[in-house]
mmCIF file of C-alpha atoms in Angstrom:
data_model
loop_
_atom_site.group_PDB
_atom_site.id
_atom_site.type_symbol
_atom_site.label_atom_id
_atom_site.label_comp_id
_atom_site.label_asym_id
_atom_site.label_seq_id
_atom_site.Cartn_x
_atom_site.Cartn_y
_atom_site.Cartn_z
ATOM 1 C CA MET P 1 -16.969 39.566 30.287
ATOM 2 C CA GLU P 2 -15.657 42.574 28.345
ATOM 3 C CA LYS P 3 -11.975 41.753 28.886
ATOM 4 C CA ASP P 4 -12.397 38.183 27.600
ATOM 5 C CA LYS P 5 -14.241 39.384 24.493
ATOM 6 C CA PHE P 6 -11.511 41.929 23.829
ATOM 7 C CA ILE P 7 -8.743 39.345 24.168
ATOM 8 C CA SER P 8 -10.621 37.035 21.811
ATOM 9 C CA VAL P 9 -10.996 39.788 19.208
ATOM 10 C CA VAL P 10 -7.302 40.675 19.462
ATOM 11 C CA LYS P 11 -6.381 37.025 18.973
ATOM 12 C CA ASP P 12 -8.670 36.766 15.947
ATOM 13 C CA TYR P 13 -7.222 39.883 14.313
ATOM 14 C CA GLN P 14 -3.608 39.768 15.499
ATOM 15 C CA ASN P 15 -2.295 39.132 11.969
ATOM 16 C CA LEU P 16 -4.058 42.219 10.671
ATOM 17 C CA ILE P 17 -2.595 44.342 13.477
ATOM 18 C CA TYR P 18 0.845 42.832 12.971
ATOM 19 C CA LYS P 19 0.806 43.596 9.220
ATOM 20 C CA ILE P 20 -0.122 47.194 9.856
ATOM 21 C CA CYS P 21 2.633 47.566 12.435
ATOM 22 C CA CYS P 22 5.224 46.014 10.101
ATOM 23 C CA SER P 23 4.190 48.308 7.286
ATOM 24 C CA TYR P 24 4.421 51.472 9.356
ATOM 25 C CA CYS P 25 7.457 50.645 11.521
ATOM 26 C CA SER P 26 10.674 48.990 10.441
ATOM 27 C CA ASP P 27 12.271 49.423 13.868
ATOM 28 C CA ALA P 28 11.296 46.650 16.304
ATOM 29 C CA GLU P 29 10.968 48.958 19.312
ATOM 30 C CA ASN P 30 8.777 51.444 17.441
ATOM 31 C CA ARG P 31 6.710 48.528 16.144
ATOM 32 C CA LYS P 32 6.099 47.374 19.735
ATOM 33 C CA ASP P 33 5.089 50.918 20.695
ATOM 34 C CA LEU P 34 2.689 51.077 17.763
ATOM 35 C CA GLN P 35 1.226 47.681 18.676
ATOM 36 C CA GLN P 36 0.594 48.921 22.201
ATOM 37 C CA GLU P 37 -0.951 52.149 20.942
ATOM 38 C CA ILE P 38 -3.277 50.244 18.618
ATOM 39 C CA LEU P 39 -4.325 47.972 21.478
ATOM 40 C CA ILE P 40 -4.954 51.001 23.691
ATOM 41 C CA GLN P 41 -7.118 52.619 21.024
ATOM 42 C CA LEU P 42 -9.011 49.386 20.388
ATOM 43 C CA TRP P 43 -9.631 48.896 24.099
ATOM 44 C CA ASN P 44 -10.746 52.500 24.583
ATOM 45 C CA SER P 45 -13.213 52.114 21.706
ATOM 46 C CA PHE P 46 -14.249 48.518 22.302
ATOM 47 C CA SER P 47 -17.387 49.303 24.279
ATOM 48 C CA LYS P 48 -18.478 51.716 21.529
ATOM 49 C CA PHE P 49 -18.478 49.093 18.756
ATOM 50 C CA ASP P 50 -22.112 48.959 17.668
ATOM 51 C CA GLY P 51 -21.994 46.386 14.885
ATOM 52 C CA ARG P 52 -23.009 48.778 12.110
ATOM 53 C CA ALA P 53 -19.746 47.968 10.333
ATOM 54 C CA GLN P 54 -18.051 44.607 10.172
ATOM 55 C CA LEU P 55 -15.673 43.985 13.056
ATOM 56 C CA SER P 56 -12.724 43.735 10.649
ATOM 57 C CA THR P 57 -13.631 47.104 9.099
ATOM 58 C CA TRP P 58 -13.842 48.699 12.533
ATOM 59 C CA ILE P 59 -10.473 47.237 13.595
ATOM 60 C CA TYR P 60 -8.831 48.310 10.340
ATOM 61 C CA ARG P 61 -10.120 51.835 10.754
ATOM 62 C CA ILE P 62 -8.795 52.164 14.300
ATOM 63 C CA ALA P 63 -5.478 50.414 13.608
ATOM 64 C CA LEU P 64 -4.751 52.368 10.423
ATOM 65 C CA ASN P 65 -5.748 55.711 11.904
ATOM 66 C CA THR P 66 -3.544 54.987 14.903
ATOM 67 C CA ALA P 67 -0.623 54.029 12.670
ATOM 68 C CA ILE P 68 -1.059 57.106 10.481
ATOM 69 C CA THR P 69 -1.061 59.491 13.438
ATOM 70 C CA PHE P 70 1.490 57.563 15.525
ATOM 71 C CA TYR P 71 4.491 59.647 14.508
ATOM 72 C CA ARG P 72 2.700 62.941 14.194
ATOM 73 C CA ASN P 73 2.524 63.270 17.973
ATOM 74 C CA ASP P 74 5.761 62.630 19.861
ATOM 75 C CA SER P 75 3.872 62.058 23.097
ATOM 76 C CA LYS P 76 2.490 58.854 21.608
ATOM 77 C CA HIS P 77 5.974 57.336 21.768
ATOM 78 C CA SER P 78 5.740 56.812 25.511
ATOM 79 C CA ASN P 79 5.895 53.268 26.837
ATOM 80 C CA LYS P 80 2.175 52.861 27.406
ATOM 81 C CA LYS P 81 0.757 49.420 28.098
ATOM 82 C CA VAL P 82 -2.805 48.271 27.717
ATOM 83 C CA SER P 83 -4.042 47.612 31.211
ATOM 84 C CA ILE P 84 -7.291 45.731 31.516
ATOM 85 C CA ASP P 85 -8.062 44.726 35.086
ATOM 86 C CA ALA P 86 -4.303 44.580 35.702
ATOM 87 C CA ALA P 87 -3.776 42.200 32.754
ATOM 88 C CA ILE P 88 -1.123 43.384 30.317
ATOM 89 C CA ILE P 89 -1.992 42.525 26.741
ATOM 90 C CA SER P 90 0.572 42.590 24.003
ATOM 91 C CA LEU P 91 0.629 41.015 20.579
ATOM 92 C CA SER P 92 3.726 39.167 21.709
ATOM 93 C CA ASP P 93 1.427 37.222 24.037
ATOM 94 C CA PHE P 94 -0.226 35.638 21.013
ATOM 95 C CA GLU P 95 1.144 33.127 18.575
ATOM 96 C CA TYR P 96 2.004 34.726 15.260
ATOM 97 C CA VAL P 97 4.885 33.779 13.041
ATOM 98 C CA PRO P 98 5.474 36.265 10.246
ATOM 99 C CA GLU P 99 6.134 34.874 6.812
ATOM 100 C CA GLN P 100 9.825 34.515 6.107
ATOM 101 C CA ASP P 101 9.567 34.661 2.304
ATOM 102 C CA GLU P 102 12.146 37.031 0.815
ATOM 103 C CA ASN P 103 9.578 38.534 -1.571
ATOM 104 C CA ILE P 104 7.248 39.303 1.332
ATOM 105 C CA ALA P 105 10.098 41.026 3.177
ATOM 106 C CA MET P 106 10.874 43.069 0.057
ATOM 107 C CA LEU P 107 7.212 43.949 -0.345
ATOM 108 C CA TYR P 108 7.121 45.339 3.220
ATOM 109 C CA GLN P 109 10.241 47.401 2.437
ATOM 110 C CA PHE P 110 8.591 48.844 -0.656
ATOM 111 C CA ILE P 111 5.318 49.487 1.173
ATOM 112 C CA GLU P 112 7.299 51.363 3.804
ATOM 113 C CA LYS P 113 8.261 53.901 1.103
ATOM 114 C CA LEU P 114 4.613 54.806 0.480
ATOM 115 C CA ASN P 115 2.841 57.684 2.183
ATOM 116 C CA GLU P 116 0.496 56.881 5.064
ATOM 117 C CA MET P 117 -2.697 56.764 2.998
ATOM 118 C CA ASP P 118 -1.181 54.577 0.298
ATOM 119 C CA LYS P 119 0.230 52.184 2.924
ATOM 120 C CA ALA P 120 -3.209 51.824 4.435
ATOM 121 C CA LEU P 121 -4.796 51.310 1.039
ATOM 122 C CA ILE P 122 -2.370 48.618 -0.134
ATOM 123 C CA LEU P 123 -2.709 46.728 3.140
ATOM 124 C CA LEU P 124 -6.466 46.684 2.727
ATOM 125 C CA TYR P 125 -6.056 45.592 -0.904
ATOM 126 C CA LEU P 126 -3.628 42.798 -0.005
ATOM 127 C CA ASP P 127 -6.161 41.499 2.518
ATOM 128 C CA ASP P 128 -8.748 41.207 -0.284
ATOM 129 C CA ASN P 129 -11.044 43.920 1.008
ATOM 130 C CA LYS P 130 -13.677 45.186 -1.404
ATOM 131 C CA GLN P 131 -13.269 48.668 -2.850
ATOM 132 C CA LYS P 132 -16.435 49.757 -1.085
ATOM 133 C CA ASP P 133 -15.024 48.639 2.285
ATOM 134 C CA MET P 134 -11.660 50.277 1.594
ATOM 135 C CA ALA P 135 -13.411 53.527 0.720
ATOM 136 C CA GLU P 136 -15.470 53.375 3.921
ATOM 137 C CA ILE P 137 -12.457 52.603 6.125
ATOM 138 C CA LEU P 138 -10.310 55.375 4.640
ATOM 139 C CA GLY P 139 -13.042 57.935 4.035
ATOM 140 C CA ILE P 140 -12.407 58.305 0.294
ATOM 141 C CA SER P 141 -14.504 57.524 -2.787
ATOM 142 C CA GLU P 142 -14.487 54.127 -4.487
ATOM 143 C CA THR P 143 -13.195 55.791 -7.656
ATOM 144 C CA ASN P 144 -10.314 57.272 -5.678
ATOM 145 C CA VAL P 145 -9.583 53.813 -4.252
ATOM 146 C CA ALA P 146 -9.383 52.290 -7.731
ATOM 147 C CA THR P 147 -7.132 55.061 -9.034
ATOM 148 C CA LYS P 148 -4.786 54.926 -6.059
ATOM 149 C CA ILE P 149 -4.575 51.109 -6.126
ATOM 150 C CA SER P 150 -3.599 51.235 -9.800
ATOM 151 C CA ARG P 151 -0.837 53.765 -9.090
ATOM 152 C CA ILE P 152 0.444 51.823 -6.064
ATOM 153 C CA LYS P 153 0.563 48.556 -8.023
ATOM 154 C CA LYS P 154 2.535 50.294 -10.764
ATOM 155 C CA PHE P 155 4.972 51.684 -8.167
ATOM 156 C CA LEU P 156 5.413 48.286 -6.505
ATOM 157 C CA LYS P 157 6.014 46.560 -9.866
ATOM 158 C CA GLU P 158 8.680 49.143 -10.668
ATOM 159 C CA GLN P 159 10.318 48.560 -7.285
ATOM 160 C CA PHE P 160 10.434 44.808 -7.811
ATOM 161 C CA SER P 161 11.779 45.124 -11.350
ATOM 162 C CA ASN P 162 14.546 47.472 -10.138
ATOM 163 C CA ASN P 163 15.775 44.863 -7.608
#
């Protein structure tokens, strides 16, 4: 059943979605809106997943693209819900406890200062994605990935040393 498969995938990748939402939204209400928008986009595309890319790559691409464009279009701030056969799905329905480490919280604050592309790139890097996969997800060259990662790491080190 399509709905059951979708729910299973969301459960498997809820941490990934949560990290993206935390990195793009510091406000809890906006984060919930972004979570819902990502779920809507995943659901709308779910039947089109053809397996040519890894499932995680496909989810990253949709979630990051949704996060990047979320604030560019004010109409996306509506209170949409993902409705699948009358079942409302929200990440809050799943068990996820974010890490409470102070350094992790600071890292999210520093990541929030990055532009959309750099946020996406560092999230992929922190999840140990290969440069080739990061390049494919973001539509940039592997060389560009390496250069940008180096610059982002330098920026983040500076931020930590200034605090």
